[in-house]
PDB file of C-alpha atoms in Angstrom:
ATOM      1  CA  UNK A   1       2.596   1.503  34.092  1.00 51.00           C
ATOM      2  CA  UNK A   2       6.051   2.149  35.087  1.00 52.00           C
ATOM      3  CA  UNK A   3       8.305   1.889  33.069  1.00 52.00           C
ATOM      4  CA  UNK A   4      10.525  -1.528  34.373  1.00 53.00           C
ATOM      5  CA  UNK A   5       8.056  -1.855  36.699  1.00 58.00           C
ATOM      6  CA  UNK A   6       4.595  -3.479  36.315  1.00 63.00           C
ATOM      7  CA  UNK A   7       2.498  -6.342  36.796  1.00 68.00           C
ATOM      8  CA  UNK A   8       2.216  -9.278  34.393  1.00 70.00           C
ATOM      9  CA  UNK A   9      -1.204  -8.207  33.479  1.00 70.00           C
ATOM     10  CA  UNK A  10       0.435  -5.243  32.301  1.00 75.00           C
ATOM     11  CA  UNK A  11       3.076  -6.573  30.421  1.00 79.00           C
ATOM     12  CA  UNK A  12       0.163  -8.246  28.500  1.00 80.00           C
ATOM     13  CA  UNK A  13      -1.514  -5.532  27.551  1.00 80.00           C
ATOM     14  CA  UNK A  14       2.043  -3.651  26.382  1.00 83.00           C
ATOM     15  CA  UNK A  15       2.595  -6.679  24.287  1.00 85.00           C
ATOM     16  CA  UNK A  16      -0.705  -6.447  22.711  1.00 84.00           C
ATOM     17  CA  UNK A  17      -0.071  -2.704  21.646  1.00 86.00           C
ATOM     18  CA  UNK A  18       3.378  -3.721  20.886  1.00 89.00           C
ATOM     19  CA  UNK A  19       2.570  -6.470  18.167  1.00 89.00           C
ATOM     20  CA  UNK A  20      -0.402  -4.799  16.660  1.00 88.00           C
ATOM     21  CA  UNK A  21       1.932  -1.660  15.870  1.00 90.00           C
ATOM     22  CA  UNK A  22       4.925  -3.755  15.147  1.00 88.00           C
ATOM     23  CA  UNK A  23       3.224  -5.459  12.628  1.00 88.00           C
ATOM     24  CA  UNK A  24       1.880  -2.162  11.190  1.00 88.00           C
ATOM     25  CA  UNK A  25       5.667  -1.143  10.554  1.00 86.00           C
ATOM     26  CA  UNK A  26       6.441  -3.937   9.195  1.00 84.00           C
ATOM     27  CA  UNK A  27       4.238  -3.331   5.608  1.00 83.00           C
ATOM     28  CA  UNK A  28       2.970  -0.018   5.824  1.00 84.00           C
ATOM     29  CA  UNK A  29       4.744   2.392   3.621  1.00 82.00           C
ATOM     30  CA  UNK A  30       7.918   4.034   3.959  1.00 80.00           C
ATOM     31  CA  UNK A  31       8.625   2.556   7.448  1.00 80.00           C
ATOM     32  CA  UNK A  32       7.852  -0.595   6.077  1.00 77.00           C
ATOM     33  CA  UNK A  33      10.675  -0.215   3.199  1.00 77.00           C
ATOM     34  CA  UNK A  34      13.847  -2.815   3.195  1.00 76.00           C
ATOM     35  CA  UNK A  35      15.509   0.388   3.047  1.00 76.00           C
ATOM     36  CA  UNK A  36      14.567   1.688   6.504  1.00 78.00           C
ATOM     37  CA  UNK A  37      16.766  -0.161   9.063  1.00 80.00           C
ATOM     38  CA  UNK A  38      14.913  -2.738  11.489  1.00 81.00           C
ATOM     39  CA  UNK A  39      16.654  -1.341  14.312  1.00 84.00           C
ATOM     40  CA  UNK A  40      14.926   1.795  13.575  1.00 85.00           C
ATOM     41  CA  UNK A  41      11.946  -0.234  13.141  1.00 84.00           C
ATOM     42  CA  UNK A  42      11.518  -1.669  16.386  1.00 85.00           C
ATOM     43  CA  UNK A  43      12.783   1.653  17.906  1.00 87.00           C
ATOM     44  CA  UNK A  44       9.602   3.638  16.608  1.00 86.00           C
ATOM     45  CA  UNK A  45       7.431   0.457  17.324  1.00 86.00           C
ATOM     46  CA  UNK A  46       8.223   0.409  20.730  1.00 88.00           C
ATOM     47  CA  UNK A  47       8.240   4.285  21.144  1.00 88.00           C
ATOM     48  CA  UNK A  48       4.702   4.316  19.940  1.00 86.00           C
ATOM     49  CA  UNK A  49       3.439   1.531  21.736  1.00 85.00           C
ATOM     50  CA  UNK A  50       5.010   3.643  24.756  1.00 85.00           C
ATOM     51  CA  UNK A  51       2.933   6.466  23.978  1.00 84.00           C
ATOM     52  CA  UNK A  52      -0.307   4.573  23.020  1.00 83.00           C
ATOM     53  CA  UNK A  53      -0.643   2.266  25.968  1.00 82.00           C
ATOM     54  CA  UNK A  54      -2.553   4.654  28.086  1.00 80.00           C
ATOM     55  CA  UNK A  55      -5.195   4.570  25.645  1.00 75.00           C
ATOM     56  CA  UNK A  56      -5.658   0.661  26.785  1.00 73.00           C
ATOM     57  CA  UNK A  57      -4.529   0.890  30.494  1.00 68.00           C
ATOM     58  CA  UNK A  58      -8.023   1.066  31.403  1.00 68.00           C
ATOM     59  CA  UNK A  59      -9.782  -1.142  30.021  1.00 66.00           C
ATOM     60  CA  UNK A  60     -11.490  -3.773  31.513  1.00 63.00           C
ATOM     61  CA  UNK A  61      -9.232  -6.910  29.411  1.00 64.00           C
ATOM     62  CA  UNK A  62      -9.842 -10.179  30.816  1.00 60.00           C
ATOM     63  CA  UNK A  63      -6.807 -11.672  31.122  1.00 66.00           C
ATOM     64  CA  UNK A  64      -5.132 -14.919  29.372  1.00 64.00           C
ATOM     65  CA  UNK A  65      -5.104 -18.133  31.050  1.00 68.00           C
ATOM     66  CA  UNK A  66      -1.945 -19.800  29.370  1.00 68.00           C
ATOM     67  CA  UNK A  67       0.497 -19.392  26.806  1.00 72.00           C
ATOM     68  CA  UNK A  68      -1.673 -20.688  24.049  1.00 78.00           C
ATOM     69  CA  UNK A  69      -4.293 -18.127  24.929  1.00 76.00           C
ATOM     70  CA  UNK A  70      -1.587 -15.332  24.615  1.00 79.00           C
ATOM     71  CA  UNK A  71      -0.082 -16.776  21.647  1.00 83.00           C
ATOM     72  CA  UNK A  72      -3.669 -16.773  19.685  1.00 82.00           C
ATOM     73  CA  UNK A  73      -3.882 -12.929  21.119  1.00 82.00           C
ATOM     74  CA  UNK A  74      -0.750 -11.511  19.978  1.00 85.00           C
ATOM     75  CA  UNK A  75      -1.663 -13.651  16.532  1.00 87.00           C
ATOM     76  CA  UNK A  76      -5.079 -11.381  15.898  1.00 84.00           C
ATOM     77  CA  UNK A  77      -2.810  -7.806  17.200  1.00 86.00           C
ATOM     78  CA  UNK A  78      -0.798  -9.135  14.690  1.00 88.00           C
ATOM     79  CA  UNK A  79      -3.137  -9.618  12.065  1.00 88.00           C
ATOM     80  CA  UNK A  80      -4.892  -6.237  12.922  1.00 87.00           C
ATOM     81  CA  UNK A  81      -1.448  -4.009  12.409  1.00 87.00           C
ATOM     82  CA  UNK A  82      -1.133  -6.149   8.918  1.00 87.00           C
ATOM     83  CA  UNK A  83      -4.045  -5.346   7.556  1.00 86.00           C
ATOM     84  CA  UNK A  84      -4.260  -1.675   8.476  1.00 87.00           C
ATOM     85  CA  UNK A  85      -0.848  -1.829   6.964  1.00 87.00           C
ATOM     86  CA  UNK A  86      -2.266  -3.593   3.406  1.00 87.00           C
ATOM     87  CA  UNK A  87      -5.370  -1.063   3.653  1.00 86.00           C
ATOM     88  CA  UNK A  88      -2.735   2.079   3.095  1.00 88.00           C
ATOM     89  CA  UNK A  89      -0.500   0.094   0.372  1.00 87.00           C
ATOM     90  CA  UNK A  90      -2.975  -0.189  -1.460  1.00 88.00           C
ATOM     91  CA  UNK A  91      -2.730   2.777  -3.195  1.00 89.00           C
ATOM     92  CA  UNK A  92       0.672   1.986  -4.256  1.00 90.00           C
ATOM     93  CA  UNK A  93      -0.272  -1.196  -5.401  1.00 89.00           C
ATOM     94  CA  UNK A  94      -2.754   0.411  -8.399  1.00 92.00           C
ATOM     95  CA  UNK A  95       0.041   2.700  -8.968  1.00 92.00           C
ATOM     96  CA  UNK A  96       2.431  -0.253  -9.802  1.00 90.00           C
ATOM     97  CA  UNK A  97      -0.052  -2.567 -11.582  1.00 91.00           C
ATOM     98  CA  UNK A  98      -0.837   0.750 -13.919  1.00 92.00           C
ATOM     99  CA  UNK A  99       3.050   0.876 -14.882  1.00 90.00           C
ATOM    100  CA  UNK A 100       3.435  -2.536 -15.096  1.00 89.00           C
ATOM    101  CA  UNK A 101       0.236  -2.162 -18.039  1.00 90.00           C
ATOM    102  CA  UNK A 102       1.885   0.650 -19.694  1.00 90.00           C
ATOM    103  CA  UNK A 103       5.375  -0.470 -20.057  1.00 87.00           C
ATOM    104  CA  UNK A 104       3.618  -4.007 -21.615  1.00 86.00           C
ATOM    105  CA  UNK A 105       2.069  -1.965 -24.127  1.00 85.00           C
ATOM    106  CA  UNK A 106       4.724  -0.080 -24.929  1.00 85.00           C
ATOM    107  CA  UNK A 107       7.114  -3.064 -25.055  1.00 79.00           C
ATOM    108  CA  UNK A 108       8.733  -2.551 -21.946  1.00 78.00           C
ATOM    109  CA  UNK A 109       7.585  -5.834 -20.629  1.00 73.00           C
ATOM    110  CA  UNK A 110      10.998  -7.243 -20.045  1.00 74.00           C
ATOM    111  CA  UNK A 111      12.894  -4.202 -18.838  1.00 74.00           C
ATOM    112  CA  UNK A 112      12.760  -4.683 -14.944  1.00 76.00           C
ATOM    113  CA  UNK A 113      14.437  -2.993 -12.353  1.00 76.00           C
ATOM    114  CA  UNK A 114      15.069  -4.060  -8.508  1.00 75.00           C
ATOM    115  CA  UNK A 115      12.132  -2.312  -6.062  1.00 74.00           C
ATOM    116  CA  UNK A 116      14.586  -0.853  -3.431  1.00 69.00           C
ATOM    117  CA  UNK A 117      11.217  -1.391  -0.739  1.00 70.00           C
ATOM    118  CA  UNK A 118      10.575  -4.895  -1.542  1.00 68.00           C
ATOM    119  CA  UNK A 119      14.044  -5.916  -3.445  1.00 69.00           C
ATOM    120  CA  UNK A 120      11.774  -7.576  -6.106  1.00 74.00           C
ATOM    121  CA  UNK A 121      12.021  -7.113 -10.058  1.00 79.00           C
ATOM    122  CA  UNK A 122       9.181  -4.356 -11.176  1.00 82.00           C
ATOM    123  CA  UNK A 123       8.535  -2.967 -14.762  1.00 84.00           C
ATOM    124  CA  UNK A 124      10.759   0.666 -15.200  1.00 87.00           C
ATOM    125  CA  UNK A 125       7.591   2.616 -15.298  1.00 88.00           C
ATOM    126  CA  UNK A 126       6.339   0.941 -12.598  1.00 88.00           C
ATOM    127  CA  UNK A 127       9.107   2.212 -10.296  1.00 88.00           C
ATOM    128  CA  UNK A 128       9.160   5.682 -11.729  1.00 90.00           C
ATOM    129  CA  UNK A 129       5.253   6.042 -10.861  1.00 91.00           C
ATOM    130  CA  UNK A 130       5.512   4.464  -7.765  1.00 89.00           C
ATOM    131  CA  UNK A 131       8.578   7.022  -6.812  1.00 89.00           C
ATOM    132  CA  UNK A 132       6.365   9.834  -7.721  1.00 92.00           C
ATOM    133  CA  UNK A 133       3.643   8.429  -5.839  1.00 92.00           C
ATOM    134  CA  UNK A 134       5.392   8.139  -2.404  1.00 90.00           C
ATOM    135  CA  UNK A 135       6.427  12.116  -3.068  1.00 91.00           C
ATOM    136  CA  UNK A 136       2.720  12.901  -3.140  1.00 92.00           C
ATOM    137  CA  UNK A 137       2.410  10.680  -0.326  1.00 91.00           C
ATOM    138  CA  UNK A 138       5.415  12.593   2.100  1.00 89.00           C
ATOM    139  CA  UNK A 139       4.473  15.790   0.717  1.00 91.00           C
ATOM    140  CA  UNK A 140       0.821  15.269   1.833  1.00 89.00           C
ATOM    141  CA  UNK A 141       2.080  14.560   5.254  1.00 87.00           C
ATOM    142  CA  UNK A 142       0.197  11.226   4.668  1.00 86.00           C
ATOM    143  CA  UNK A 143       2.875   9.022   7.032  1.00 84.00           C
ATOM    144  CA  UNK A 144       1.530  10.990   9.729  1.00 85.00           C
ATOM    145  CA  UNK A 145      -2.589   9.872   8.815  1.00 85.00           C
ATOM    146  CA  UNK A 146      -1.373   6.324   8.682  1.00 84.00           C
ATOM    147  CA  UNK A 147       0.251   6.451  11.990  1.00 84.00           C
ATOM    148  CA  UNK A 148      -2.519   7.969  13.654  1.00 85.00           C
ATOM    149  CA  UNK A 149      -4.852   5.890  12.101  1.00 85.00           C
ATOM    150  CA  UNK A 150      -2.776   3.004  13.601  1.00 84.00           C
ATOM    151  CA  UNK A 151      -3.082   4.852  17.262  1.00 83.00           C
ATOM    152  CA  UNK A 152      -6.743   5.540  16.304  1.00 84.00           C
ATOM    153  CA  UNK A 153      -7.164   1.726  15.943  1.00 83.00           C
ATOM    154  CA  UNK A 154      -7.070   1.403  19.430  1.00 82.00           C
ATOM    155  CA  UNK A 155     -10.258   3.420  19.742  1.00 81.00           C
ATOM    156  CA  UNK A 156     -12.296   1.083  17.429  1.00 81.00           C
ATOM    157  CA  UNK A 157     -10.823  -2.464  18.091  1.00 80.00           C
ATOM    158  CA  UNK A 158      -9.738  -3.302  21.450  1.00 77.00           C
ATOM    159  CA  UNK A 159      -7.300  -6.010  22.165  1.00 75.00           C
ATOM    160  CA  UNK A 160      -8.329  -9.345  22.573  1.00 71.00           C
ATOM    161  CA  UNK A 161     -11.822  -8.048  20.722  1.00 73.00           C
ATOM    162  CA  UNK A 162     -11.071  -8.911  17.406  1.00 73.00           C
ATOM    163  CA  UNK A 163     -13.896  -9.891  15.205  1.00 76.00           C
ATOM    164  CA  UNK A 164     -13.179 -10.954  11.393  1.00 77.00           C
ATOM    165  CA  UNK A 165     -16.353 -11.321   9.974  1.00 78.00           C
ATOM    166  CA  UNK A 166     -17.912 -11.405   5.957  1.00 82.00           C
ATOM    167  CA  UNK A 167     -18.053  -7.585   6.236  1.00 84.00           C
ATOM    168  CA  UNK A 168     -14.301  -7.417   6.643  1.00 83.00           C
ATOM    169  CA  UNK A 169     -14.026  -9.837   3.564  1.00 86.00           C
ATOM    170  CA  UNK A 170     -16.588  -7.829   1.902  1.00 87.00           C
ATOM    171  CA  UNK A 171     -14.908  -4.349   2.634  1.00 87.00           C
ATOM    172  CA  UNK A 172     -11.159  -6.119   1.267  1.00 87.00           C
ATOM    173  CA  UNK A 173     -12.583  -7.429  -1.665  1.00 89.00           C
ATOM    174  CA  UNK A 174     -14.117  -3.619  -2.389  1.00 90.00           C
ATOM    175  CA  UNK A 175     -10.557  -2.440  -1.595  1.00 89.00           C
ATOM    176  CA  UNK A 176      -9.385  -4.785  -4.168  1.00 88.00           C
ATOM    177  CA  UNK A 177     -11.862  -3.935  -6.826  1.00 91.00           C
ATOM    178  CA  UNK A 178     -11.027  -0.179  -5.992  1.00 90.00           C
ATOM    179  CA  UNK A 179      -7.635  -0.761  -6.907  1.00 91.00           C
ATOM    180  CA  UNK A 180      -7.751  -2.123 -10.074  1.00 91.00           C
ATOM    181  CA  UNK A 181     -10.436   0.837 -10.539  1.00 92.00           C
ATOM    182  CA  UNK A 182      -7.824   3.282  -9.743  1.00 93.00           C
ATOM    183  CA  UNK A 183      -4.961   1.411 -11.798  1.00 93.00           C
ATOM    184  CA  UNK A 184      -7.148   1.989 -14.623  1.00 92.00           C
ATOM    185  CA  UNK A 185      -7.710   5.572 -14.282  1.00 92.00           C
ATOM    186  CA  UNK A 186      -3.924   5.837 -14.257  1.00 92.00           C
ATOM    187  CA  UNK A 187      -3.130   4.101 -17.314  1.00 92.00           C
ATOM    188  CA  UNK A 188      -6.494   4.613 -19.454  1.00 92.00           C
ATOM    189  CA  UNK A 189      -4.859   8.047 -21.065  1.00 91.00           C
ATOM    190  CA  UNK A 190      -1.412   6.576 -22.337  1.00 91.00           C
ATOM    191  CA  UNK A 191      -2.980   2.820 -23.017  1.00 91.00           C
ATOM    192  CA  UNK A 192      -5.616   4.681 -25.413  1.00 91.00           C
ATOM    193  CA  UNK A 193      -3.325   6.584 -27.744  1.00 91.00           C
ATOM    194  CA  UNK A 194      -0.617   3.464 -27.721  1.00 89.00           C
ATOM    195  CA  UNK A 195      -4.396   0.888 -28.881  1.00 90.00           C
ATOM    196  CA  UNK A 196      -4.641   4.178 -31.913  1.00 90.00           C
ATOM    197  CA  UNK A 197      -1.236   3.820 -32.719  1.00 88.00           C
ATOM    198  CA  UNK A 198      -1.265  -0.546 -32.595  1.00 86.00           C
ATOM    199  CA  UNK A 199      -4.178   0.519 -34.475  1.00 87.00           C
ATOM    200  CA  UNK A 200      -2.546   2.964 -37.416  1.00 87.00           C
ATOM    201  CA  UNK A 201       0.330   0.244 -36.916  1.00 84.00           C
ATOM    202  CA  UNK A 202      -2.306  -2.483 -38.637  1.00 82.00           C
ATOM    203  CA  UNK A 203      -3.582  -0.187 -41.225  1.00 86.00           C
ATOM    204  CA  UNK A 204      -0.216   0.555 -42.212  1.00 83.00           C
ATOM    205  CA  UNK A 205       0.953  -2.857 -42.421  1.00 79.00           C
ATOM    206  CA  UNK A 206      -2.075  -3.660 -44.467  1.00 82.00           C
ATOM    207  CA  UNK A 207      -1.669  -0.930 -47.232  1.00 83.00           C
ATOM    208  CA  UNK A 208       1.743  -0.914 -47.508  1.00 79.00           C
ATOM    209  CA  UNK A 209       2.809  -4.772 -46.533  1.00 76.00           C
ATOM    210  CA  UNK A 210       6.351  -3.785 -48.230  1.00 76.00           C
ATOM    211  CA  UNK A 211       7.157  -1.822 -44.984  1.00 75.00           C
ATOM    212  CA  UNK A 212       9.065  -3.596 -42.232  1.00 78.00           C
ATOM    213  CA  UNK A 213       5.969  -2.420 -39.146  1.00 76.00           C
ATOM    214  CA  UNK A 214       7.936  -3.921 -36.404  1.00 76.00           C
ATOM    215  CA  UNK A 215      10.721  -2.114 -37.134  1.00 80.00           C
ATOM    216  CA  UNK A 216       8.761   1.550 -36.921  1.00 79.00           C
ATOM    217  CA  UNK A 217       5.857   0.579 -34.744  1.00 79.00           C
ATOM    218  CA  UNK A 218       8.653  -0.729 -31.979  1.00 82.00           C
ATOM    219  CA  UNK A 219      10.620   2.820 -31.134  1.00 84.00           C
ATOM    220  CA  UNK A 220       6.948   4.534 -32.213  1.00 86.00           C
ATOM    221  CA  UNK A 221       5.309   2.911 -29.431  1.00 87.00           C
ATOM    222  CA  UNK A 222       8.274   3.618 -26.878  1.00 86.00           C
ATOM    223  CA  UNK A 223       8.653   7.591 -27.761  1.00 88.00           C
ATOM    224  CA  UNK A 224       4.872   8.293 -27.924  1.00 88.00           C
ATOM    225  CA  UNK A 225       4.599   5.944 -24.287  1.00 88.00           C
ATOM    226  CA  UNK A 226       7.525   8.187 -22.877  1.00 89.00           C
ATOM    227  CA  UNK A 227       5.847  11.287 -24.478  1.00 91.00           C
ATOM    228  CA  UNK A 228       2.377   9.981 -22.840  1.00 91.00           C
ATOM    229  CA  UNK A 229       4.065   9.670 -19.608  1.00 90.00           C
ATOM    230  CA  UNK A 230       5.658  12.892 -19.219  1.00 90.00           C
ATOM    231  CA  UNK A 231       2.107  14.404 -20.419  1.00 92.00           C
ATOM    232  CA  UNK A 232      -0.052  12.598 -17.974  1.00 91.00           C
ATOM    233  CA  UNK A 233       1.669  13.439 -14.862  1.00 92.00           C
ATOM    234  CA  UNK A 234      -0.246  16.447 -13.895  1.00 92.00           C
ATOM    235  CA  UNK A 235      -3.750  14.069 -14.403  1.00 92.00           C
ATOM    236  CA  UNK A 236      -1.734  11.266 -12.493  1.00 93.00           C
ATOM    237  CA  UNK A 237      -1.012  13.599  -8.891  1.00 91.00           C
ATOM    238  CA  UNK A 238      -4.672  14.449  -8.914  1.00 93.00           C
ATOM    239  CA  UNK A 239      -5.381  10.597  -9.021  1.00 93.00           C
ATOM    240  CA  UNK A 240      -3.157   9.745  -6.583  1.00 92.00           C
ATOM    241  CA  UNK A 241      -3.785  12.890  -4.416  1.00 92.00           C
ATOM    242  CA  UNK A 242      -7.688  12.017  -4.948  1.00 91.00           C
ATOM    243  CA  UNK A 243      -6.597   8.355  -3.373  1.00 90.00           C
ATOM    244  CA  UNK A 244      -4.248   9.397  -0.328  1.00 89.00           C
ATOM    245  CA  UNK A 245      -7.092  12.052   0.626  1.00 88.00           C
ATOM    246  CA  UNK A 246      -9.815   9.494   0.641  1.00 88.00           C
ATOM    247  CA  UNK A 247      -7.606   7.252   2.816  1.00 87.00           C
ATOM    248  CA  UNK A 248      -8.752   8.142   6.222  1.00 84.00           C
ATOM    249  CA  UNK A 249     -12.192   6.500   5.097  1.00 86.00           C
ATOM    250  CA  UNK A 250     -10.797   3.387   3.742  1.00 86.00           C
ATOM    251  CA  UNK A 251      -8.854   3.164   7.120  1.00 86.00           C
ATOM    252  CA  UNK A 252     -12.145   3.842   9.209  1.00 85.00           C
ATOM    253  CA  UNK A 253     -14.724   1.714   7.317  1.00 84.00           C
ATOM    254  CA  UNK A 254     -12.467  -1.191   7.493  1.00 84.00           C
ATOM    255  CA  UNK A 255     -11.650  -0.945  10.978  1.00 83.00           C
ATOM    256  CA  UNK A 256     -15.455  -0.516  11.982  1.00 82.00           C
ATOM    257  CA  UNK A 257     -15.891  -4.013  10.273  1.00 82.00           C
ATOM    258  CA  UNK A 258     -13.184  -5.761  12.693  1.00 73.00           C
TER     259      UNK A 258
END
């Protein structure tokens, strides 16, 4: 294909790349961030999809016979770049559901902050974990996996091929249960001491019922979560590393299913 200067079969084709990794800026991490301009967006979307349309220049793609044909095409690229997308967020989806746990039990239900990514109200801890998480995730050079895996894609599920079938359903509903899985690991070590301390809290309250519990157990709760926090971070990189490094098979096994 040259570039200005090709056939309206290949134009087709371009567009097909162009959607399917469009889409995948759209929600995959970091790129996908309100924060990163949409300029700079479609500048990398259409720079890849530059470099990744020799991968599809030669294959045999029958061809569409109308706009509606097209339309439903560049619908399923679409949907492919989406869900590869959701597949990688995932992991920054247990890390916010595990704050937004913690800061309930430690009474921080109400204090919410603005997301800068999404520009949506999330618990304080929430944010702070997810922050640290998408550290990990640049210092692991794990932008890079996702956009090869998006390149990769190509390899596996070829335009116009794409097949959603039970497995897929099956394989996102395991990517579901996974993440509550991980969300748990994350916030089992501070949600058990703050149930011991709700706990003491009771027993207290019940021996001595002259003393005002709320008044203790409320900044108890808060400094011991905050203590816990601090404490756990060491255990929570290793989860989160543990995640991002299993990634690549998360991103394979669901794109052998489409």
């Amino acid at each position: 294909m040259e570039l200005f200067n090709f056939s309206n079969g290949e134009f087709e084709r371009f567009l097909y790349v162009f959607f399917r990794v469009g889409a995948f800026f759209v929600f995959v991490p970091i790129f996908g961030s309100r924060q990163f301009p949409v300029p700079m967006k479609i500048g990398l979307a259409l720079l890849l999809s530059l470099l990744t349309y020799p991968l599809i220049s030669g294959l045999p793609l029958p061809q569409s016979k109308g706009g509606l044909d097209l339309t439903v095409y560049l619908f399923a690229e679409t949907l492919v770049g989406l869900t590869l997308a959701f597949a990688t967020r995932m992991i920054f989806t247990a890390v916010q559901v595990a704050g937004t746990v913690v800061d309930f039990q430690m009474g921080f239900g109400v204090v919410n902050v603005i997301d800068p990514q999404t520009e949506t109200q999330v618990s304080i801890t929430a944010q702070f974990l997810n922050i640290f998480a998408i550290l990990i995730y640049l210092a692991l050079n794990a932008h890079h996996l996702t956009i090869y895996s998006i390149v990769e894609s190509f390899q596996l599920i070829n335009p116009m091929q794409f097949n959603f079938t039970e497995n897929t359903m099956g394989f996102i509903l395991k990517m579901f249960a996974t993440t509550f899985v991980v969300a748990v690991k994350i916030a089992a070590p501070i949600m058990a001491i703050l149930f011991l301390i709700s706990v003491g809290l009771g027993l207290v309250a019940r021996t001595v019922p002259q003393m005002n519990v709320f008044i203790v157990g409320f900044p108890l709760q808060i400094g011991v979560g905050l203590v816990m926090i601090g404490l756990t971070m060491t255990y929570f990189g290793l989860v989160v590393k543990q995640q991002i490094s299993e990634l690549p098979f998360w991103l394979m096994g669901l794109m052998r299913t489409l």
